[in-house]
JSON list of C-alpha atoms in Angstrom, two decimals:
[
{"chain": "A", "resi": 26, "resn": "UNK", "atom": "CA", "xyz": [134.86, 13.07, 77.42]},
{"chain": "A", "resi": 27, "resn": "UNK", "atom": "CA", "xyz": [132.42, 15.45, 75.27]},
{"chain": "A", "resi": 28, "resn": "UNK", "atom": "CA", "xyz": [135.01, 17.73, 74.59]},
{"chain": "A", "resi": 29, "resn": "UNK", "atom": "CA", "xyz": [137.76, 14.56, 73.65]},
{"chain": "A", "resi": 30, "resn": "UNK", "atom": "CA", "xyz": [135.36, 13.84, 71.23]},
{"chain": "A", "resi": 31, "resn": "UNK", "atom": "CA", "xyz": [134.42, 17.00, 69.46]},
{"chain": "A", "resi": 32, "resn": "UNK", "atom": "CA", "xyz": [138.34, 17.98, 69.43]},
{"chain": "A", "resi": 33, "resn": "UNK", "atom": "CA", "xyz": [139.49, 14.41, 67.55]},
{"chain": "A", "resi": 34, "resn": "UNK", "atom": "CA", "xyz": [136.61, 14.72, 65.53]},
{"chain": "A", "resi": 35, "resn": "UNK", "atom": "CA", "xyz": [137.05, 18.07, 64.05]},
{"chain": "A", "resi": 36, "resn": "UNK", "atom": "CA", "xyz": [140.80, 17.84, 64.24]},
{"chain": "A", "resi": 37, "resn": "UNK", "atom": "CA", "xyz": [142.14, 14.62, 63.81]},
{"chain": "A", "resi": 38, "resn": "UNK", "atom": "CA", "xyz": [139.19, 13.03, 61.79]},
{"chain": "A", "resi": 39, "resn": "UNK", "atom": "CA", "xyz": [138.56, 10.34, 64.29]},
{"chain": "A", "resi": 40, "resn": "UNK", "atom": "CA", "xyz": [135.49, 9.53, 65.51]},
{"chain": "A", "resi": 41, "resn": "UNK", "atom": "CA", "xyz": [134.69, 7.35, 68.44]},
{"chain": "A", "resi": 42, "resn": "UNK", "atom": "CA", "xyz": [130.77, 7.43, 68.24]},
{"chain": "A", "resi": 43, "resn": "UNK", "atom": "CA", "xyz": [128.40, 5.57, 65.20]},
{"chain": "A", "resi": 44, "resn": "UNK", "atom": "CA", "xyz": [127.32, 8.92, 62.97]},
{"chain": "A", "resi": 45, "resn": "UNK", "atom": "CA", "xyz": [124.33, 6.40, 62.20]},
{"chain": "A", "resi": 46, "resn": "UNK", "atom": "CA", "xyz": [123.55, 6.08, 65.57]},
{"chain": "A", "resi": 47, "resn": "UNK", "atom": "CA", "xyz": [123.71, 9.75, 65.98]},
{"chain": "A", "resi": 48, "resn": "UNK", "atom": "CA", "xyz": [121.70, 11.18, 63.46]},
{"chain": "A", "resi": 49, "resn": "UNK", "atom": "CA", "xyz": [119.21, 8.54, 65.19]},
{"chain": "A", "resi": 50, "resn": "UNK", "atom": "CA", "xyz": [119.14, 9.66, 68.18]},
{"chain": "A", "resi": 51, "resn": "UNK", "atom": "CA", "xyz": [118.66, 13.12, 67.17]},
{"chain": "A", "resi": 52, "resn": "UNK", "atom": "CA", "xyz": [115.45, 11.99, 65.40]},
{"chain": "A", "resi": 53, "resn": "UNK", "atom": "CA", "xyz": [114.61, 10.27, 68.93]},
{"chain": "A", "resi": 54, "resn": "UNK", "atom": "CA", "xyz": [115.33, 13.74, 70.60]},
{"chain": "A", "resi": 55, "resn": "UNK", "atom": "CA", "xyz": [112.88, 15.67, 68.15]},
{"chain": "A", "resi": 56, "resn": "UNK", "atom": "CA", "xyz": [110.24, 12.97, 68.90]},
{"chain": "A", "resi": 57, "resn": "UNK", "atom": "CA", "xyz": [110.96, 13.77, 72.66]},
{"chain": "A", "resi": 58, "resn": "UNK", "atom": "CA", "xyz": [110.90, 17.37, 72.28]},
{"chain": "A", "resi": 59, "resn": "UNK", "atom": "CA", "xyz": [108.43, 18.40, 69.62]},
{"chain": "A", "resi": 60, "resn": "UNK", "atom": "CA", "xyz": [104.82, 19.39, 70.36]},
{"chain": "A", "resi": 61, "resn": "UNK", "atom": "CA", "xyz": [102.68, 16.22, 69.29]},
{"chain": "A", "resi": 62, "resn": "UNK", "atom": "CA", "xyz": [100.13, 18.12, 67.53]},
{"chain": "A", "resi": 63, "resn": "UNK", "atom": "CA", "xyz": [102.48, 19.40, 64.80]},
{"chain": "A", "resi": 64, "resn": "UNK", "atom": "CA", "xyz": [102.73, 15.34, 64.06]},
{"chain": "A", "resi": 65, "resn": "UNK", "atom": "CA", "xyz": [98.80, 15.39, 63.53]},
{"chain": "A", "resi": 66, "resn": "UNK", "atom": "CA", "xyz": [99.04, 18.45, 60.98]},
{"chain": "A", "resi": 67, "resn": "UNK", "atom": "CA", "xyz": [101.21, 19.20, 57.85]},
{"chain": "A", "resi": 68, "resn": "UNK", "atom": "CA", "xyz": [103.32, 21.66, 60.38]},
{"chain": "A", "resi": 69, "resn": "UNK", "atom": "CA", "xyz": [105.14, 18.22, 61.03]},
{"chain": "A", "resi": 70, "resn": "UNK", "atom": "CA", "xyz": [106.77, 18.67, 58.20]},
{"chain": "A", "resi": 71, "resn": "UNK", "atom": "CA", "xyz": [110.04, 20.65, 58.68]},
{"chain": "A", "resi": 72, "resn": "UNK", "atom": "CA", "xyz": [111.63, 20.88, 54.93]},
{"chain": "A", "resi": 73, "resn": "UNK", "atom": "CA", "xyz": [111.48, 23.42, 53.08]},
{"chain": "A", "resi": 74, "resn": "UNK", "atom": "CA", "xyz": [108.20, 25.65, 51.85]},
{"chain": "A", "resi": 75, "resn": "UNK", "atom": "CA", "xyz": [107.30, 26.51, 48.50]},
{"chain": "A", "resi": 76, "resn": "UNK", "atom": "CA", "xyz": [106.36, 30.22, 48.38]},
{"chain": "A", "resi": 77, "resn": "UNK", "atom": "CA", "xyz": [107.33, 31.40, 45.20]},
{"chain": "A", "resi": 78, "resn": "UNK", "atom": "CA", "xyz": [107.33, 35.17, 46.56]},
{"chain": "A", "resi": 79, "resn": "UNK", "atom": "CA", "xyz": [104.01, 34.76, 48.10]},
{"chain": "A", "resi": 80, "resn": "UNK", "atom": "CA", "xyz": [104.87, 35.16, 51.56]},
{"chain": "A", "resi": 81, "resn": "UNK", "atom": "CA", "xyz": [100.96, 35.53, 52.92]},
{"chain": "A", "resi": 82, "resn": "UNK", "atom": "CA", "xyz": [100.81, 31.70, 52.31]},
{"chain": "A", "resi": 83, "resn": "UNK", "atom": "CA", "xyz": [100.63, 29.61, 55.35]},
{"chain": "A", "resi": 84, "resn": "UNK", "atom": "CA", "xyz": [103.41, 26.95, 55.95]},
{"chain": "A", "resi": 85, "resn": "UNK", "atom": "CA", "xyz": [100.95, 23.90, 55.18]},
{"chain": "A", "resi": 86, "resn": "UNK", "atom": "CA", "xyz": [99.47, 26.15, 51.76]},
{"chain": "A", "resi": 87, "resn": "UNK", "atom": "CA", "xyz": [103.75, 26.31, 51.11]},
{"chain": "A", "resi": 88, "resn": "UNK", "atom": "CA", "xyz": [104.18, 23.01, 51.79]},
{"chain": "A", "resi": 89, "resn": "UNK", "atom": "CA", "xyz": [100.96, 21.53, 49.43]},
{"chain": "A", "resi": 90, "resn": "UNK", "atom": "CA", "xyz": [102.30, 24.09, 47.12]},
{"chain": "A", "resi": 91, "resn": "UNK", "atom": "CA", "xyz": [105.78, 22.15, 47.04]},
{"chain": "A", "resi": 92, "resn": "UNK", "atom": "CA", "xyz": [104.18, 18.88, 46.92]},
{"chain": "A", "resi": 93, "resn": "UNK", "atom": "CA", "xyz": [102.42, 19.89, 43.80]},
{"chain": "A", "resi": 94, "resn": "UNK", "atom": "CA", "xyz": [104.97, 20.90, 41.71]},
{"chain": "A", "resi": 95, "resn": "UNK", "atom": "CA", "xyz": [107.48, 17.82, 43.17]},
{"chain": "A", "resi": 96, "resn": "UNK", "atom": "CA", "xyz": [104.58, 15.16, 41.94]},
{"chain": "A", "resi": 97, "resn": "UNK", "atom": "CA", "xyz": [104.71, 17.00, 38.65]},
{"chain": "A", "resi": 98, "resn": "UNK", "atom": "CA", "xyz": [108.61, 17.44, 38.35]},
{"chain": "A", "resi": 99, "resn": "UNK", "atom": "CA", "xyz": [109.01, 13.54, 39.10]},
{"chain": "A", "resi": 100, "resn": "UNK", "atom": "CA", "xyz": [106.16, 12.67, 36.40]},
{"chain": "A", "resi": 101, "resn": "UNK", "atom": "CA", "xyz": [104.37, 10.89, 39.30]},
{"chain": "A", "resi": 102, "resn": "UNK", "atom": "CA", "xyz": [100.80, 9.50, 38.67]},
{"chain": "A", "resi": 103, "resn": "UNK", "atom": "CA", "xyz": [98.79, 6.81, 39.51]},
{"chain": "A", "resi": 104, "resn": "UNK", "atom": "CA", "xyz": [100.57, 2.93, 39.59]},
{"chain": "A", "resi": 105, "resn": "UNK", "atom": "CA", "xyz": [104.19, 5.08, 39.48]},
{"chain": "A", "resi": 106, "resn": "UNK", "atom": "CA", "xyz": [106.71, 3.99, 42.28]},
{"chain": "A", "resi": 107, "resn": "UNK", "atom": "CA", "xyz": [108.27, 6.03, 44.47]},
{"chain": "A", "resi": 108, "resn": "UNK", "atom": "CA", "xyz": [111.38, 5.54, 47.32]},
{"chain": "A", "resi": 109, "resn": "UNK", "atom": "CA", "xyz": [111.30, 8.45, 49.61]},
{"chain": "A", "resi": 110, "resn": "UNK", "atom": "CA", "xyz": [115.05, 8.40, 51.23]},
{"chain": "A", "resi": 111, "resn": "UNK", "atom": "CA", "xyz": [114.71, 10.05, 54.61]},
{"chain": "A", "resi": 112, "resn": "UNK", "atom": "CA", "xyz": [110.95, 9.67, 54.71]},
{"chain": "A", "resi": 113, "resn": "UNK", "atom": "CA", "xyz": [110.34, 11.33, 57.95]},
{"chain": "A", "resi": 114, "resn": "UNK", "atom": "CA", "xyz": [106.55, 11.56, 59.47]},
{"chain": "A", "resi": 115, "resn": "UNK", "atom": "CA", "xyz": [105.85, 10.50, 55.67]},
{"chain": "A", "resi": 116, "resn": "UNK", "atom": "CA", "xyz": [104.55, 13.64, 55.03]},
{"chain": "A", "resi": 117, "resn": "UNK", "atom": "CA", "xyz": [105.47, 13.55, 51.71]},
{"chain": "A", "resi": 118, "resn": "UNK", "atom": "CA", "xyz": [104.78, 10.04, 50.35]},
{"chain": "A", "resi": 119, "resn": "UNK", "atom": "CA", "xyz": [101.48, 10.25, 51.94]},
{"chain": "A", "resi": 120, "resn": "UNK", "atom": "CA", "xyz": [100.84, 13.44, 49.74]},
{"chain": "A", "resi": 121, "resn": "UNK", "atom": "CA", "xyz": [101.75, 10.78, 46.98]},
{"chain": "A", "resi": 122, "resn": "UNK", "atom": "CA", "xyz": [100.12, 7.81, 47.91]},
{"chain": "A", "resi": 123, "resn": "UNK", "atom": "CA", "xyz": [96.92, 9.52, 48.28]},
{"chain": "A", "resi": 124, "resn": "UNK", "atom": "CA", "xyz": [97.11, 10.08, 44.82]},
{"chain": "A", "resi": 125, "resn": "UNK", "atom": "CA", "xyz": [97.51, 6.11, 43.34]},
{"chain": "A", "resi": 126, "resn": "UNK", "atom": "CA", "xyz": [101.55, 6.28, 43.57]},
{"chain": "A", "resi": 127, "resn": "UNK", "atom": "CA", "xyz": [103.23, 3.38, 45.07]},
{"chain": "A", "resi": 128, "resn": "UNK", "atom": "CA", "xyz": [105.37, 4.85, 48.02]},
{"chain": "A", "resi": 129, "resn": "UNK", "atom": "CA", "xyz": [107.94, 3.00, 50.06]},
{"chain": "A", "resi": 130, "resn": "UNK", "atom": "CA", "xyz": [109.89, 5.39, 52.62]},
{"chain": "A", "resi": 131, "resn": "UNK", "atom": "CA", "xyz": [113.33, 4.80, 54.28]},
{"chain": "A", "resi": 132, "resn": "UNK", "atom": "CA", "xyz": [114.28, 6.03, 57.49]},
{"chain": "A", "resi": 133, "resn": "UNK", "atom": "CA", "xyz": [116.32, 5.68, 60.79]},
{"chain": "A", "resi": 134, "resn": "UNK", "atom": "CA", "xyz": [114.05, 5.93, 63.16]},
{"chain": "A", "resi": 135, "resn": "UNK", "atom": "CA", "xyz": [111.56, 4.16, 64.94]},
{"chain": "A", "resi": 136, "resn": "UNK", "atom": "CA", "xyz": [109.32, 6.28, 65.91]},
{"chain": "A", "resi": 137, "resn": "UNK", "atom": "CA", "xyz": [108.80, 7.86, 62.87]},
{"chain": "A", "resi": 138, "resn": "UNK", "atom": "CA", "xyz": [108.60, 4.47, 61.25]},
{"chain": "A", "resi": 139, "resn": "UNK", "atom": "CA", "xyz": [105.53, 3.61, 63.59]},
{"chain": "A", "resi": 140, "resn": "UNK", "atom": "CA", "xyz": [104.25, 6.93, 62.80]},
{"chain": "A", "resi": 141, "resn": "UNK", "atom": "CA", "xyz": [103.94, 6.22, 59.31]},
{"chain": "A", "resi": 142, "resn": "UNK", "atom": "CA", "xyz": [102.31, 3.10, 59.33]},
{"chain": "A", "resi": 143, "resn": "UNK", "atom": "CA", "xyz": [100.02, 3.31, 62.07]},
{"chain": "A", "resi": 144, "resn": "UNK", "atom": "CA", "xyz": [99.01, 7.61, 61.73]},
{"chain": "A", "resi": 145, "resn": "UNK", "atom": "CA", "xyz": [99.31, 7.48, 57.85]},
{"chain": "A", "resi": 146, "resn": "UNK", "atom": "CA", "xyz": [98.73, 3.71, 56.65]},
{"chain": "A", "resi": 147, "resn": "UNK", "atom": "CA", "xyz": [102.29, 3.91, 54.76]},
{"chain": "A", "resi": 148, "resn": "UNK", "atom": "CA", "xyz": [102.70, -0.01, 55.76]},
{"chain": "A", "resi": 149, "resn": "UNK", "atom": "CA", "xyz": [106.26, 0.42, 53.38]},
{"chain": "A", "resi": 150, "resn": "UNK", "atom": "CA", "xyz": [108.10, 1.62, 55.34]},
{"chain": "A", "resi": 151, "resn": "UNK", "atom": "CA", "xyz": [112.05, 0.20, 56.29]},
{"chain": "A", "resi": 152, "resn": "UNK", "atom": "CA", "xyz": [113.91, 1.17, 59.58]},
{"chain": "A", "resi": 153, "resn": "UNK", "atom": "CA", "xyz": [117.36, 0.90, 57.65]},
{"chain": "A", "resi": 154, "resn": "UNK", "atom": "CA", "xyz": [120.31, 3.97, 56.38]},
{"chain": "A", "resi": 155, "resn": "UNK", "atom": "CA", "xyz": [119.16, 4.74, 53.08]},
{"chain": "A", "resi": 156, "resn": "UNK", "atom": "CA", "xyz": [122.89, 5.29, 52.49]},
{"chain": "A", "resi": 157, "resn": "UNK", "atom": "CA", "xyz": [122.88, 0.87, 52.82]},
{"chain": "A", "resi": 158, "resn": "UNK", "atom": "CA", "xyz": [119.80, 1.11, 50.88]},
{"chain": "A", "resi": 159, "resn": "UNK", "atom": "CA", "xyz": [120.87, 2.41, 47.58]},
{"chain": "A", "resi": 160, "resn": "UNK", "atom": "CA", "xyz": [123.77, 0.90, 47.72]},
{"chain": "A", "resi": 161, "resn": "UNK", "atom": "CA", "xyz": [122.11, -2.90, 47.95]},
{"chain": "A", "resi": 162, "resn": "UNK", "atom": "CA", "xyz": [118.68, -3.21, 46.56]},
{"chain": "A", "resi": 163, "resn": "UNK", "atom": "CA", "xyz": [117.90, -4.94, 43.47]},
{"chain": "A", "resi": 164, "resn": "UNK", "atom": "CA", "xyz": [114.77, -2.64, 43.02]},
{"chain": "A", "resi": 165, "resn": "UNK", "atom": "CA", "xyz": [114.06, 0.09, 40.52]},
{"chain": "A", "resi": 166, "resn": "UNK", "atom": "CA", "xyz": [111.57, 3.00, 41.09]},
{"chain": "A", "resi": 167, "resn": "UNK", "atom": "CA", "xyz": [109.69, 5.45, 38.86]},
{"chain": "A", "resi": 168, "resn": "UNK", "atom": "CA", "xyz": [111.09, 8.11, 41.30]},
{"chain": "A", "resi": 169, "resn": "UNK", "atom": "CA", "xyz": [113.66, 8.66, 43.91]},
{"chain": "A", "resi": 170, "resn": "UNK", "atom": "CA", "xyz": [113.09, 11.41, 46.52]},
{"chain": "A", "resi": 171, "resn": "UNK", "atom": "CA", "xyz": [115.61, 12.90, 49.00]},
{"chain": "A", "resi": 172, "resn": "UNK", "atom": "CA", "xyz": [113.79, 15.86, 50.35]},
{"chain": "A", "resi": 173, "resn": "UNK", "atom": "CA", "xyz": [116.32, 17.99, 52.75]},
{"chain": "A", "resi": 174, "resn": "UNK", "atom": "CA", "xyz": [118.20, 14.67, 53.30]},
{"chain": "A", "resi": 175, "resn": "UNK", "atom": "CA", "xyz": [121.65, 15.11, 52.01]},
{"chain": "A", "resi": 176, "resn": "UNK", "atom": "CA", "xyz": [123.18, 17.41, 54.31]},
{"chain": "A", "resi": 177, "resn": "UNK", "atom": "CA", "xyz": [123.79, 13.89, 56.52]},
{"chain": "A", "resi": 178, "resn": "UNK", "atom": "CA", "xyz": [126.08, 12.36, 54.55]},
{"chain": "A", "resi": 179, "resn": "UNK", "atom": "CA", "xyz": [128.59, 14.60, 55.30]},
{"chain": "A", "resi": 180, "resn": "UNK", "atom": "CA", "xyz": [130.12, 16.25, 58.06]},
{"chain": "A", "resi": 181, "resn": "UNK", "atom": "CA", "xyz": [131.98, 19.19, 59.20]},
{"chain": "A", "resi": 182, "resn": "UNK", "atom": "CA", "xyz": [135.24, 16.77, 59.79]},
{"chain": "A", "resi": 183, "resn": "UNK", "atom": "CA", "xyz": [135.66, 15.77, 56.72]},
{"chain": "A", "resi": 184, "resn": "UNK", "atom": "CA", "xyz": [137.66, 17.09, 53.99]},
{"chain": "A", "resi": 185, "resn": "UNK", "atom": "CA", "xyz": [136.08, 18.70, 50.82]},
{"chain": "A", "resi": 186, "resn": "UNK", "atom": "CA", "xyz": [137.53, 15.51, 48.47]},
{"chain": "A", "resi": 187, "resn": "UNK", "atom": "CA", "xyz": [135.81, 13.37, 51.39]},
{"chain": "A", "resi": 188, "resn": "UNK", "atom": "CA", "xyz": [132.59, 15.07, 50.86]},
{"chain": "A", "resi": 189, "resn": "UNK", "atom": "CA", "xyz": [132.46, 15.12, 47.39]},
{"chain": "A", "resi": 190, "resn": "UNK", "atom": "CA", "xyz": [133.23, 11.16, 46.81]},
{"chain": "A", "resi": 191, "resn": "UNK", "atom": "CA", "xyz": [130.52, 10.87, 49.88]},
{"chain": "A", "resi": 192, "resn": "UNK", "atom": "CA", "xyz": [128.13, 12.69, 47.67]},
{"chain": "A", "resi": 193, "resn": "UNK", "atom": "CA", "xyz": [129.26, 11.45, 44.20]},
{"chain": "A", "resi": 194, "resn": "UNK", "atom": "CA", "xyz": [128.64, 7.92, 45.35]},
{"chain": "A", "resi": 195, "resn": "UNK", "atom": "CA", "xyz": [124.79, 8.39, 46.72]},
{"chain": "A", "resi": 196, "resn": "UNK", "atom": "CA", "xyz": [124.42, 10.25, 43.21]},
{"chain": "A", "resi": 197, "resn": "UNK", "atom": "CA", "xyz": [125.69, 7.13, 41.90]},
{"chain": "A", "resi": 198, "resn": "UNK", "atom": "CA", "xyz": [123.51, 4.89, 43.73]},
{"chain": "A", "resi": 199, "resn": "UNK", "atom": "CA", "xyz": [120.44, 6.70, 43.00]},
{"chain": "A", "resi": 200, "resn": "UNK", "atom": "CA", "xyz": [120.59, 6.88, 39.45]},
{"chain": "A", "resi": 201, "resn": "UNK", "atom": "CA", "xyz": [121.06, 3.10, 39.49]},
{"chain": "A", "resi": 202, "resn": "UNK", "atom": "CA", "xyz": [117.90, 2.43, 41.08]},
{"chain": "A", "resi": 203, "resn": "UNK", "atom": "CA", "xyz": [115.78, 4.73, 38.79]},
{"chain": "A", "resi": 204, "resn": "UNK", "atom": "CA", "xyz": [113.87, 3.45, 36.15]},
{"chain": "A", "resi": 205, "resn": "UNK", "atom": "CA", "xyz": [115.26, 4.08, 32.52]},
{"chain": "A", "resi": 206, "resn": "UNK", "atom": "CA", "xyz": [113.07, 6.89, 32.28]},
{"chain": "A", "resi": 207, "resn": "UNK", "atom": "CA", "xyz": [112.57, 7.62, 36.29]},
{"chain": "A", "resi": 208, "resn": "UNK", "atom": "CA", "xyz": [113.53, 11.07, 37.18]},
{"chain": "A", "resi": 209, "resn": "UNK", "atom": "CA", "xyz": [115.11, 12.10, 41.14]},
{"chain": "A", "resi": 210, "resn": "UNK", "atom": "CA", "xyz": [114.67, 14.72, 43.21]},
{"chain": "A", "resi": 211, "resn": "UNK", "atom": "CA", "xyz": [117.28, 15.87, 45.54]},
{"chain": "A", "resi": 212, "resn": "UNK", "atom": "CA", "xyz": [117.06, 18.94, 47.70]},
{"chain": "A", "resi": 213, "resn": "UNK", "atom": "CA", "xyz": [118.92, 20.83, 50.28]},
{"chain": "A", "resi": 214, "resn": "UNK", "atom": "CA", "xyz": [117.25, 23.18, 52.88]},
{"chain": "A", "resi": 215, "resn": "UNK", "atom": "CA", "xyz": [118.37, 26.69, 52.48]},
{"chain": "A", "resi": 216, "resn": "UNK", "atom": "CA", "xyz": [117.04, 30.12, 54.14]},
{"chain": "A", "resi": 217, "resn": "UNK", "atom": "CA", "xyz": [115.61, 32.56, 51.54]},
{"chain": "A", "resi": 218, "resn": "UNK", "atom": "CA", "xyz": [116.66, 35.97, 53.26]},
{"chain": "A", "resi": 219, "resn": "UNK", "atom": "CA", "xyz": [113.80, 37.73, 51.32]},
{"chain": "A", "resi": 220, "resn": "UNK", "atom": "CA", "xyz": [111.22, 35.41, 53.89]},
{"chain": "A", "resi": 221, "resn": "UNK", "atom": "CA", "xyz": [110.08, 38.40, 56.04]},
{"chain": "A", "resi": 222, "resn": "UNK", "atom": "CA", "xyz": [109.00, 35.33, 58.30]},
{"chain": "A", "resi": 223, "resn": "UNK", "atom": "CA", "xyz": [112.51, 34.90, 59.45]},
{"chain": "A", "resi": 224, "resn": "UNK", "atom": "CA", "xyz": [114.08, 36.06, 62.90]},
{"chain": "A", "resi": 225, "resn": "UNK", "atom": "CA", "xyz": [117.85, 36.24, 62.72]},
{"chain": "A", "resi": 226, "resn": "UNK", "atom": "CA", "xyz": [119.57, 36.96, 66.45]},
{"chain": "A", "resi": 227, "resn": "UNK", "atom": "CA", "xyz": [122.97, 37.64, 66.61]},
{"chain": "A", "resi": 228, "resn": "UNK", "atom": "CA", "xyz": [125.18, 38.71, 69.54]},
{"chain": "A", "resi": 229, "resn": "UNK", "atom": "CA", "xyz": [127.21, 42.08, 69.33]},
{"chain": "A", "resi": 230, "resn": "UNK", "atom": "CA", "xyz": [129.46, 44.03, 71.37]}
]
């Protein structure tokens, strides 16, 4: 049955599983499998680092580091608001609230959603697809965040024109729930090949 799937889905286009439901349980399954004391230390964050070349930093320095210059790209200060889209463990938004910003995060999962409001007293917090979410609330934020989020909207079965229209639309969405003069923040997660930190294995003949 696996294989039915994965063969109509990256041949044919047809799915016969919820994407949403997915990408949910995949959260579930790094709840399941992830050492709990990276959720009780900044290492719980798994986005991207800021390192800016300076590769002796530690992963929670790289990660402050980001945080500093994302709170000053968005223009964030105290009594600002702020939608997080893919919130995570909140890592983030707690970085924000901490610092007199009004935070609300969206995510899929539950577990990260109790995470948030019971580990880091982030009590906004929605279980719903932020997808749904831009698309339908009447609400408009100082800042929108989407922090290594947007690589879900797409997948590898869909056509470029498919994934452009997917990505065009969110675009779309979040500029409509920005403040006249809110700024966004959208980022992918890419490897920097210059990070000595990295090991690459490959198999050869």
């Amino acid at each position: 049955m696996f294989w039915l799937q994965e063969y109509l889905y990256f041949y044919h286009k047809i799915t016969l599983r919820s994407e949403k439901e997915a990408l949910s349980n995949g959260y579930d399954w790094f709840d399941f499998t992830m050492h709990q004391d990276n959720f009780d230390t900044n290492k719980g964050d798994i986005s991207e680092g800021m390192y800016n070349g300076d590769y002796s930093l530690t992963p929670k320095e790289a990660m402050i580091n980001k945080y500093s210059i994302y709170f000053k790209y968005l223009n964030l200060a105290p009594g600002k608001t702020l939608v997080d889209l893919g919130s995570g463990y909140c890592h983030w938004i707690k970085y924000c609230q901490d610092r007199g910003v009004i935070v609300k995060g969206i995510t899929l999962s539950k577990p990260q959603q109790k995470y948030c409001q019971t580990k880091r007293n982030i009590k906004n917090v929605i279980l719903k697809d932020y997808r749904y979410f831009v698309q339908t609330t009447n609400e408009r934020f100082d800042a929108v965040s989407a922090i290594g989020t947007l690589e879900h909207l797409a997948s590898m079965g869909m056509t470029p024109k498919e994934e452009s229209d997917i990505h065009n639309e969110m675009l779309r969405n979040i500029r409509r729930i920005l403040k006249p003069d809110g700024r966004a923040l959208v980022t992918l997660i890419l490897m920097n090949p210059d990070y000595p930190g990295w090991k690459l294995y490959s198999y050869s003949d």
